[in-house]
mmCIF file of C-alpha atoms in Angstrom:
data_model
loop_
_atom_site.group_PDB
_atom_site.id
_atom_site.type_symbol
_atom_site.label_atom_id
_atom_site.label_comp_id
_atom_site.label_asym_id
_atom_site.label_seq_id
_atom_site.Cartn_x
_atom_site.Cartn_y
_atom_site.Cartn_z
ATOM 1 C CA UNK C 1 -29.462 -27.101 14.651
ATOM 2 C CA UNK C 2 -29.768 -28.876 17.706
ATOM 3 C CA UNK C 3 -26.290 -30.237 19.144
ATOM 4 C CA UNK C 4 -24.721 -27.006 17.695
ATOM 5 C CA UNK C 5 -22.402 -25.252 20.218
ATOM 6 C CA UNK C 6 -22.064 -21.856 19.377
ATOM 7 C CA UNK C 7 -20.265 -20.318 22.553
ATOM 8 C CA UNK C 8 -16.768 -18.933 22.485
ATOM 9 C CA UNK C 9 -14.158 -20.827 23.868
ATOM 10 C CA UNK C 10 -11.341 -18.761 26.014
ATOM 11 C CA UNK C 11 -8.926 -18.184 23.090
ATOM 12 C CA UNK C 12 -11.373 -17.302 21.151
ATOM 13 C CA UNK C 13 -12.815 -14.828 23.260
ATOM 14 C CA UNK C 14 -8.942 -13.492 23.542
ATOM 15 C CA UNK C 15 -8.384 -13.243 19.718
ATOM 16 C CA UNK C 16 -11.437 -10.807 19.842
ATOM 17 C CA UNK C 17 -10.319 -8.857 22.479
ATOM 18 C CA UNK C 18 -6.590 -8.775 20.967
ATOM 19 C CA UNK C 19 -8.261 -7.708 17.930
ATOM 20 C CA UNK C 20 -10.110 -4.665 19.342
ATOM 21 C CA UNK C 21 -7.102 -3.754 21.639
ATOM 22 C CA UNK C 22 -4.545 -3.829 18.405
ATOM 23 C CA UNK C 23 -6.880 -1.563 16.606
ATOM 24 C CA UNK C 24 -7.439 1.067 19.326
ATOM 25 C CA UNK C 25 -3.337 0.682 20.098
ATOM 26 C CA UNK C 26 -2.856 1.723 16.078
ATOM 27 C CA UNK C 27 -5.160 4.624 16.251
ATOM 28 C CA UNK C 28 -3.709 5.935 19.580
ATOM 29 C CA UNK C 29 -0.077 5.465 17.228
ATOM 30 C CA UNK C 30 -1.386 7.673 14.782
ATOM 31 C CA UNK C 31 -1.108 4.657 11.906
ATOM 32 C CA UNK C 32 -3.429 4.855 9.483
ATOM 33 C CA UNK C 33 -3.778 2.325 6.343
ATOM 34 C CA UNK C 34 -2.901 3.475 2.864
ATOM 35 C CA UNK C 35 -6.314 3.694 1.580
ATOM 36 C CA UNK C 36 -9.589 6.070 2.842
ATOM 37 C CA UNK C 37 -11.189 2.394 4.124
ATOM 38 C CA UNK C 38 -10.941 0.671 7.561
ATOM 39 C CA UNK C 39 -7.930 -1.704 8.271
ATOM 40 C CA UNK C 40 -8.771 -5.183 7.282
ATOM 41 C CA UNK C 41 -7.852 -7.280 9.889
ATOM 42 C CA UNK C 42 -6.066 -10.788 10.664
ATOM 43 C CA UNK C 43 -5.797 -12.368 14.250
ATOM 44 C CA UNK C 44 -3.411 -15.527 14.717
ATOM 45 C CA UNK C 45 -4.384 -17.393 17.043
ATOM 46 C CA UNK C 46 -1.707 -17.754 20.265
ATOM 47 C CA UNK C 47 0.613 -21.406 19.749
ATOM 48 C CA UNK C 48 -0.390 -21.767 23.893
ATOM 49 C CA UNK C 49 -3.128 -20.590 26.010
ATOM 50 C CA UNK C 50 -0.724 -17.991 27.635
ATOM 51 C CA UNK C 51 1.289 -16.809 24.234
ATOM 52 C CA UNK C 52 0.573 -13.091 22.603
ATOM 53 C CA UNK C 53 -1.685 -12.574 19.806
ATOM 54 C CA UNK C 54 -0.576 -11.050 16.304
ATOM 55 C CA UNK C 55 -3.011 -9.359 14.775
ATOM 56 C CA UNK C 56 -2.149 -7.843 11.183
ATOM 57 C CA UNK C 57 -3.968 -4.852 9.849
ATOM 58 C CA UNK C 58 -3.567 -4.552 6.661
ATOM 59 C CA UNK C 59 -4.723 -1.972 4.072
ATOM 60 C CA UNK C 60 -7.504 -2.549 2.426
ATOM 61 C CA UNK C 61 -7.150 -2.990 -1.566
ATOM 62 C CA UNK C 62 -9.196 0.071 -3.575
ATOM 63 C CA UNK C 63 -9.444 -2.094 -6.522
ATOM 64 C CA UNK C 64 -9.348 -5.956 -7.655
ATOM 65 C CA UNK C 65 -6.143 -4.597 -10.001
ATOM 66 C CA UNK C 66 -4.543 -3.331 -7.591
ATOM 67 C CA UNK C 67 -2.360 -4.807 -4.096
ATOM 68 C CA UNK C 68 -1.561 -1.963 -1.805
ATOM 69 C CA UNK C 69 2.137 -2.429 -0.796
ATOM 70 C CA UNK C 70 1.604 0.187 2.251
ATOM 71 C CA UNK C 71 -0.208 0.454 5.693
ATOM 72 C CA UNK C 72 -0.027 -2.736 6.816
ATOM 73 C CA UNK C 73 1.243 -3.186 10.611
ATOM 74 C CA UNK C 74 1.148 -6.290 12.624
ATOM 75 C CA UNK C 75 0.159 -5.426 16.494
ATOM 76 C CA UNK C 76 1.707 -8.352 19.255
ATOM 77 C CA UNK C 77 -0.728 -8.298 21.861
ATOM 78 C CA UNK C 78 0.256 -9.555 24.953
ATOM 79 C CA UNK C 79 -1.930 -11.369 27.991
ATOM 80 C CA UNK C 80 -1.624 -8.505 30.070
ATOM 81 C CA UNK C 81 -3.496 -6.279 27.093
ATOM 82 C CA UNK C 82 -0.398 -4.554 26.826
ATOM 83 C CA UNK C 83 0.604 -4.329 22.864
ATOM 84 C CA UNK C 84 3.460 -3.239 20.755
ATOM 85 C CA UNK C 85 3.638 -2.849 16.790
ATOM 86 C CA UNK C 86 5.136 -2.651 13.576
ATOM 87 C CA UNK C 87 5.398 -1.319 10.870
ATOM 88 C CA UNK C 88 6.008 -3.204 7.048
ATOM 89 C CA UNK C 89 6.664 -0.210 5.000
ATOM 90 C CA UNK C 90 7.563 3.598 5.249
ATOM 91 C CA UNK C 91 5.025 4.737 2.075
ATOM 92 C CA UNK C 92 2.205 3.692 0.478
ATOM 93 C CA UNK C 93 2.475 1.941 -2.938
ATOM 94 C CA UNK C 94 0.368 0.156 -4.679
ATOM 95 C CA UNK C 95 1.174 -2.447 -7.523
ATOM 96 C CA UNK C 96 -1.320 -3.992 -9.759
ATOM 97 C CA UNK C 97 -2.190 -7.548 -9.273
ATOM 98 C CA UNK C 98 -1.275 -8.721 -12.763
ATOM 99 C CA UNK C 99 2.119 -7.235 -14.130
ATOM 100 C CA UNK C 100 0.978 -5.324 -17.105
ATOM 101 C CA UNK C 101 2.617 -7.213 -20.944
ATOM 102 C CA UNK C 102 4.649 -4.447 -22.561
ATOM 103 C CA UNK C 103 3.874 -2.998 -26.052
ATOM 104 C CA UNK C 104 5.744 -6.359 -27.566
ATOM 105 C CA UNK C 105 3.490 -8.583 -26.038
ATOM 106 C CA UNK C 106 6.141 -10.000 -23.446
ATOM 107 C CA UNK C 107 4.570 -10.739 -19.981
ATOM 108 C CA UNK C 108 6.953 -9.866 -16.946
ATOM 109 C CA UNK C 109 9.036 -13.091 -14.971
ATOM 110 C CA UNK C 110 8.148 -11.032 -11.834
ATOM 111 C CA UNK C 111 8.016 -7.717 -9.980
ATOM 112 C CA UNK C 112 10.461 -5.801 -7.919
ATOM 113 C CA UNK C 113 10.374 -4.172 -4.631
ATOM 114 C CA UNK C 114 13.064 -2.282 -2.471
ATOM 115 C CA UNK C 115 12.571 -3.033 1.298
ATOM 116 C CA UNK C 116 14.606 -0.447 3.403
ATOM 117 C CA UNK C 117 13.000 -1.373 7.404
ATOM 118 C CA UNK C 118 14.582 -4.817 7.514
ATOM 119 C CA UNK C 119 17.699 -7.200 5.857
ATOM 120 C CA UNK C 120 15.570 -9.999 5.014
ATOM 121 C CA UNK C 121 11.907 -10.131 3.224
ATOM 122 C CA UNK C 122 9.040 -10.331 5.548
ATOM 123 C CA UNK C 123 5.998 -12.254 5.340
ATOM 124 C CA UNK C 124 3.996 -9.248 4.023
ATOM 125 C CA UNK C 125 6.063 -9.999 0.922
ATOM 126 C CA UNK C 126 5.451 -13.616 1.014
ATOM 127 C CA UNK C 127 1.544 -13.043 1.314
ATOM 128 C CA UNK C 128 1.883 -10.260 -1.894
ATOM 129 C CA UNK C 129 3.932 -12.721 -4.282
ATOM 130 C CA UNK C 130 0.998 -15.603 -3.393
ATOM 131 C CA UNK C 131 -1.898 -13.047 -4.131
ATOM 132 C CA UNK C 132 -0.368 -11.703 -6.987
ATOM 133 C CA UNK C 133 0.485 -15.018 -8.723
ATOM 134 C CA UNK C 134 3.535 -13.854 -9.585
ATOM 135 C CA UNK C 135 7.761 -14.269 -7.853
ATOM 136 C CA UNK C 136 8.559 -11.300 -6.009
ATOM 137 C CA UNK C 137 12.644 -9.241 -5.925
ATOM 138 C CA UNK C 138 12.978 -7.418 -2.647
ATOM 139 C CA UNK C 139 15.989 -5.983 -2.434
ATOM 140 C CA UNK C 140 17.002 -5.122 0.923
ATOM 141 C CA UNK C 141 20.227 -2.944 1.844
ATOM 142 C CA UNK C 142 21.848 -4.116 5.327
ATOM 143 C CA UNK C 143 24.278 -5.227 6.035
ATOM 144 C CA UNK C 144 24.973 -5.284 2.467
ATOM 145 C CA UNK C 145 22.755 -5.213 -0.806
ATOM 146 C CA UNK C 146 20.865 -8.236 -1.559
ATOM 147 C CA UNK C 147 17.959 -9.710 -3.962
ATOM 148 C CA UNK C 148 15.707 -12.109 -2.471
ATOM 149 C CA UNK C 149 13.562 -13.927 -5.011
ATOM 150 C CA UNK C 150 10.017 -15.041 -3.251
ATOM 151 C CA UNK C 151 9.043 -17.803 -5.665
ATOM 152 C CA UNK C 152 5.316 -20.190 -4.819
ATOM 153 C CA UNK C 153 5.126 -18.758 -0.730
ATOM 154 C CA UNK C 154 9.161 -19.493 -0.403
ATOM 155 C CA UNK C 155 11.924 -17.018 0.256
ATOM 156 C CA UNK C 156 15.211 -18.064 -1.695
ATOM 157 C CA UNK C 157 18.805 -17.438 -0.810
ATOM 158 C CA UNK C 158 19.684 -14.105 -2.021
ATOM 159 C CA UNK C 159 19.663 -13.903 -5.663
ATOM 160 C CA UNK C 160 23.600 -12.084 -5.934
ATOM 161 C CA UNK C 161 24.849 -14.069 -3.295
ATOM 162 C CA UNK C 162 27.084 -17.125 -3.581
ATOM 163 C CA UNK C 163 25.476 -20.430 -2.719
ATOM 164 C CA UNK C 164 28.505 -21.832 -0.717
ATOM 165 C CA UNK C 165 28.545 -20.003 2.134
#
């Protein structure tokens, strides 16, 4: 192994340290995730040298069947240490990774999802439609009801909306 380098470069050692402060921010919140597991956790690394770190913590899934649609935050963390977060979801659901067939044998086109915190889908949604294999509805109620179909990792105009605007 001679040649290999394996010292941490400075954003490197800042996505560990953004890490470690966005978990210790969350428990000081009182967050917890929707399942009797640790967070799992996702650090982004910063676009410059000097930009804040996101760092997702996201529920941890109790079962291969099953996606939990609950407890997941993302935590900014600034350079300064100082963090803010927020918060995808109000309750903890969980939906199963495969829509179930009904008793006819008919497979469903998709599954549905009300989303009350924000008007638009957020990437949470995105990254549940991609693991589930299957297009997401997330209706969302300001400033007026809408259906947003998440088809293959997109977000499409609102399904009840005209196209012309």
């Amino acid at each position: 192994m001679s040649g290999d380098d394996r010292t941490l470069d400075a954003t490197q050692r800042r996505m560990i340290d953004a890490r470690a402060r966005a978990i210790a921010y969350i428990v000081r919140e009182g967050a917890k995730p929707c399942a009797p597991k640790s967070f799992n956790s996702v650090v982004i690394p910063p676009a410059t040298a000097d930009a804040p770190i996101d760092v997702y913590l996201l529920t941890p899934q109790t079962t291969a069947e099953k996606l939990p649609f609950g407890g997941h935050y993302r935590v900014t963390v600034a350079p300064d240490g100082s963090a803010a977060s927020r918060a995808f979801t109000r309750s903890c659901i969980e939906l199963p990774r495969t829509p179930p067939v009904d008793p006819q044998g008919r497979k469903p086109v998709g599954a549905f999802f009300n989303h009350i915190m924000d008007p638009v889908p957020t990437e949470l949604h995105v990254f549940s439609s991609l693991y589930m294999q299957t297009p997401l509805m997330v209706a969302t109620q300001r400033p007026a009801a809408r259906v947003w179909p998440i088809v293959q990792g997109r977000i499409l105009p609102p399904a009840n909306e005209s196209r012309d605007r």
